[in-house]
Short mmCIF file of C-alpha atoms in Angstrom, two decimals:
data_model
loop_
_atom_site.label_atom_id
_atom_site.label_comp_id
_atom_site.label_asym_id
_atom_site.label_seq_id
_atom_site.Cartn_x
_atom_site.Cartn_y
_atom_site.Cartn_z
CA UNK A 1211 0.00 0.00 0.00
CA UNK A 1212 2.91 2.44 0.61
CA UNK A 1213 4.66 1.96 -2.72
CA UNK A 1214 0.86 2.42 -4.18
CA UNK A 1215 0.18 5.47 -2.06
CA UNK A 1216 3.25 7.29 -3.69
CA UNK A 1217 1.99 6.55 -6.93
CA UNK A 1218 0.23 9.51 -9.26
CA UNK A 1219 -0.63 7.52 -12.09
CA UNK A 1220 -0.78 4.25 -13.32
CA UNK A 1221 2.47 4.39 -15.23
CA UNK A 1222 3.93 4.68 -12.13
CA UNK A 1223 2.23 1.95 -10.31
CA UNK A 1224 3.08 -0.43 -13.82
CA UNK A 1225 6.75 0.80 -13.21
CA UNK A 1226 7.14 -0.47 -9.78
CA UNK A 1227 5.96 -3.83 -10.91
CA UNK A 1228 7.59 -3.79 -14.17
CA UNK A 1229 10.98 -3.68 -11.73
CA UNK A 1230 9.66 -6.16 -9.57
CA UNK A 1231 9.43 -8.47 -12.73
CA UNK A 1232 12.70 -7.75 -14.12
CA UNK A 1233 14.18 -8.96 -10.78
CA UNK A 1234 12.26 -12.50 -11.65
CA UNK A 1235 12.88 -12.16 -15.02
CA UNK A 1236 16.66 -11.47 -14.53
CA UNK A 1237 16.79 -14.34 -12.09
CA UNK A 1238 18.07 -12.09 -9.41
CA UNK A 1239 16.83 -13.72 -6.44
CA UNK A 1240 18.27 -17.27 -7.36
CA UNK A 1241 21.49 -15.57 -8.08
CA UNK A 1242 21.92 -14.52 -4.58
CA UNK A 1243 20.60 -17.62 -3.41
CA UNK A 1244 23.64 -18.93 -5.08
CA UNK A 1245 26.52 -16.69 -4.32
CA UNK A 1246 25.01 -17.07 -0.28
CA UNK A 1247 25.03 -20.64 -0.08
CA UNK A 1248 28.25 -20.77 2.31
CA UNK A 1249 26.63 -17.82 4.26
CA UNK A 1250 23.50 -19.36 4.50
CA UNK A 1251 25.13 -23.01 5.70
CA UNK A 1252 27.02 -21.22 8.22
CA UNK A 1253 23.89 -18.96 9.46
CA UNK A 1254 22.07 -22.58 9.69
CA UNK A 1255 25.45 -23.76 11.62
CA UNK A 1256 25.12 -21.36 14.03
CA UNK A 1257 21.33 -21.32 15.02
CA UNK A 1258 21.59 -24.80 15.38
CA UNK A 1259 24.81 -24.58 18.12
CA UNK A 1260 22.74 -21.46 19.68
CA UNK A 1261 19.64 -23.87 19.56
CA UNK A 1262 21.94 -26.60 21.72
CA UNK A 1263 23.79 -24.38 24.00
CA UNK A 1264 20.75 -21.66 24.84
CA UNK A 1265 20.70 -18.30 23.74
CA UNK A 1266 23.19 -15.71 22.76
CA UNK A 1267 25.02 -13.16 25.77
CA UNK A 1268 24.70 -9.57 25.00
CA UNK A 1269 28.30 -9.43 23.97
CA UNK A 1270 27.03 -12.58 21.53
CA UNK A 1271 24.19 -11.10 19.78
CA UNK A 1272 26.33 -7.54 19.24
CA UNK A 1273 28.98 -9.47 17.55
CA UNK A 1274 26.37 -11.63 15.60
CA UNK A 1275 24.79 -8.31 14.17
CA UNK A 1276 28.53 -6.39 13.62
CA UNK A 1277 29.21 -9.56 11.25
CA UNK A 1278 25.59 -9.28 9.30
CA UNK A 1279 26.03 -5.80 8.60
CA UNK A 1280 30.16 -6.28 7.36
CA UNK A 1281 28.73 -9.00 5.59
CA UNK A 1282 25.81 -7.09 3.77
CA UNK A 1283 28.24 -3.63 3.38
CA UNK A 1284 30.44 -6.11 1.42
CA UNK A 1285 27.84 -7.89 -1.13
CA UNK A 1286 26.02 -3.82 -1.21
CA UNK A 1287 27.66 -3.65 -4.50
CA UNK A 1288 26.00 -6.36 -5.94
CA UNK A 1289 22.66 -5.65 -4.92
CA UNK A 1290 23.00 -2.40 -5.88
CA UNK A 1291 23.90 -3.57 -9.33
CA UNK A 1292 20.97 -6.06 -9.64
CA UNK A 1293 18.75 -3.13 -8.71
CA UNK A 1294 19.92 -1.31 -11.53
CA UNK A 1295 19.76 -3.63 -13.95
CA UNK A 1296 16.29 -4.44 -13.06
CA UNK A 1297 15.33 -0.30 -13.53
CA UNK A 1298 16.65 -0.72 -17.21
CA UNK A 1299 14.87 -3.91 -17.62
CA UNK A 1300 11.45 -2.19 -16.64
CA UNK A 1301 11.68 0.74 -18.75
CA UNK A 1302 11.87 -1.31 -21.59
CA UNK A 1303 9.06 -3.31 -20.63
CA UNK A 1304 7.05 -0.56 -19.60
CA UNK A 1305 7.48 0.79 -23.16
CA UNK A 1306 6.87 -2.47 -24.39
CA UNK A 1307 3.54 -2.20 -22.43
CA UNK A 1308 2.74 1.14 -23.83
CA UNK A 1309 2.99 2.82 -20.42
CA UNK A 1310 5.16 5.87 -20.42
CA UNK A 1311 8.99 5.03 -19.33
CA UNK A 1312 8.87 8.03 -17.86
CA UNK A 1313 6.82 7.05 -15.05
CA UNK A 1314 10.10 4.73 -14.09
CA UNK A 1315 12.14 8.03 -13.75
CA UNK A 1316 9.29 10.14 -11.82
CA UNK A 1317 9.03 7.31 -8.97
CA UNK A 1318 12.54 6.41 -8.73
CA UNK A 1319 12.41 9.97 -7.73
CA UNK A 1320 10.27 9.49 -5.35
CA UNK A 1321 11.81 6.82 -3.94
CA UNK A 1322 14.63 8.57 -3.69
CA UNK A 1323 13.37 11.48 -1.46
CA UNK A 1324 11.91 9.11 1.45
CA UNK A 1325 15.20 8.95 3.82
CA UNK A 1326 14.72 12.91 3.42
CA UNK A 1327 11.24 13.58 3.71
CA UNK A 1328 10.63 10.53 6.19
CA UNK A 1329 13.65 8.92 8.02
CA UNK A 1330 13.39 5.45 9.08
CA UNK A 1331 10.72 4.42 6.99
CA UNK A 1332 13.57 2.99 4.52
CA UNK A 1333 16.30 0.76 5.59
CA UNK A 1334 19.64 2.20 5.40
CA UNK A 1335 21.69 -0.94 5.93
CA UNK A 1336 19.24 -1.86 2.51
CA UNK A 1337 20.71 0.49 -0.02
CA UNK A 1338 22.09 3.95 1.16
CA UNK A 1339 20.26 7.06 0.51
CA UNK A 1340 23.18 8.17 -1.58
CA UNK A 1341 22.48 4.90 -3.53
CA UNK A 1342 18.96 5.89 -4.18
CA UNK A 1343 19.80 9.13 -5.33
CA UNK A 1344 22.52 7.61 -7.22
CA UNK A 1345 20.13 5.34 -9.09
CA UNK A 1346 17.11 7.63 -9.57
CA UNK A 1347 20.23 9.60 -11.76
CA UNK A 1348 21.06 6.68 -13.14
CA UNK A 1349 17.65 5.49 -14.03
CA UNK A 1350 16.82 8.70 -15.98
CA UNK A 1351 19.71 8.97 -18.00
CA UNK A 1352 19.09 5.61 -19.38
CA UNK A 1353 15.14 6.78 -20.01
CA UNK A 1354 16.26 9.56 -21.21
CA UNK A 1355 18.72 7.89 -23.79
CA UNK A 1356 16.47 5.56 -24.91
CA UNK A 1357 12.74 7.66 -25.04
CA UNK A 1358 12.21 10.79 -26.11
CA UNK A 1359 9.67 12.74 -24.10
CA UNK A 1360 6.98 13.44 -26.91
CA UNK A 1361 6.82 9.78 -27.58
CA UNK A 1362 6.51 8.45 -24.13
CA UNK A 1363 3.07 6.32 -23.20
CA UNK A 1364 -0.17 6.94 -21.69
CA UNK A 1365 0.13 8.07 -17.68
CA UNK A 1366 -3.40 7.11 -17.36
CA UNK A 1367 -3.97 8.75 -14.14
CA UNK A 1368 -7.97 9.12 -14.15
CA UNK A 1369 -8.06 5.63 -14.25
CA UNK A 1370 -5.45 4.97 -11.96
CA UNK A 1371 -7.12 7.35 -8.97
CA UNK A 1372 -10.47 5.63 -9.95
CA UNK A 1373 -9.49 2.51 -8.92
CA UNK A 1374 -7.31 2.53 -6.19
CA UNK A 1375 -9.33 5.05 -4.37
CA UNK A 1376 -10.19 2.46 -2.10
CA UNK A 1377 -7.01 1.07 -1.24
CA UNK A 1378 -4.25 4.22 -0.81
#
């Protein structure tokens, strides 16, 4: 409902989920699967020692959270990289879809303005606000290469307020 509730139109609302499917599409989720298999073994390793021995000291569970966030500062990159791959995948199929690309750029925007206009509703340890605003930048320029303006697709934004009044 939040991601809805920031959307103007419906080729906004299409570009969300156009991302969304590029990440399937692209196979991103398996591909981390894969590259976190040792990660994951040795996550499984220690619940099951924690599970046996009772749970973690203070000193225990600071340590266990220090070595998560190393862990997910050092595979940021990656993510970061599957994230934009998956903005250049959905302006294409937007305009494949006849939606306007633009609508990509205008809530990558948006997305890009919530650790300023509200702090903590986005995860920092996620993706960096610099990140977002670094990828909002980077999604435009590639709209902007690729669609011209006075071609881009419908918006359809009656529509889109008509039937989601309900629900944002």
């Amino acid at each position: 409902r939040g991601a809805l509730a920031m959307c103007a139109d419906e080729s906004e609302a299409a570009a969300i989920i156009a991302h969304e499917m590029a990440h399937v599409i692209r196979k991103h989720g398996v591909q981390e699967l894969s590259k976190r298999k040792v990660h994951i073994k040795a996550d499984d390793a220690f619940a099951e020692l924690e599970e046996e021995t009772g749970a973690k000291s203070a000193d225990e569970a600071d340590l266990d959270d220090l070595v998560h966030k190393t862990y997910e500062s050092i595979v940021a990159p990656r993510l970061f990289a599957y994230e934009l791959e998956a903005d250049r995948f959905a302006a294409v199929l937007l305009a494949q879809a006849g939606y306007d690309p633009f609508g990509l750029v205008r809530i990558s925007q948006k997305v890009a303005r919530i650790p300023k206009d509200k702090p903590g509703l986005f995860d920092p340890g996620y993706m960096s606000p610099d990140h977002l605003s670094e990828r909002a930048k980077a999604t435009e320029e590639f709209v902007r290469a690729h669609y011209a303006e006075t071609t881009n697709g419908p918006r359809m934004r009656e529509r889109f307020v008509e039937r989601t009044s309900g629900l944002r």
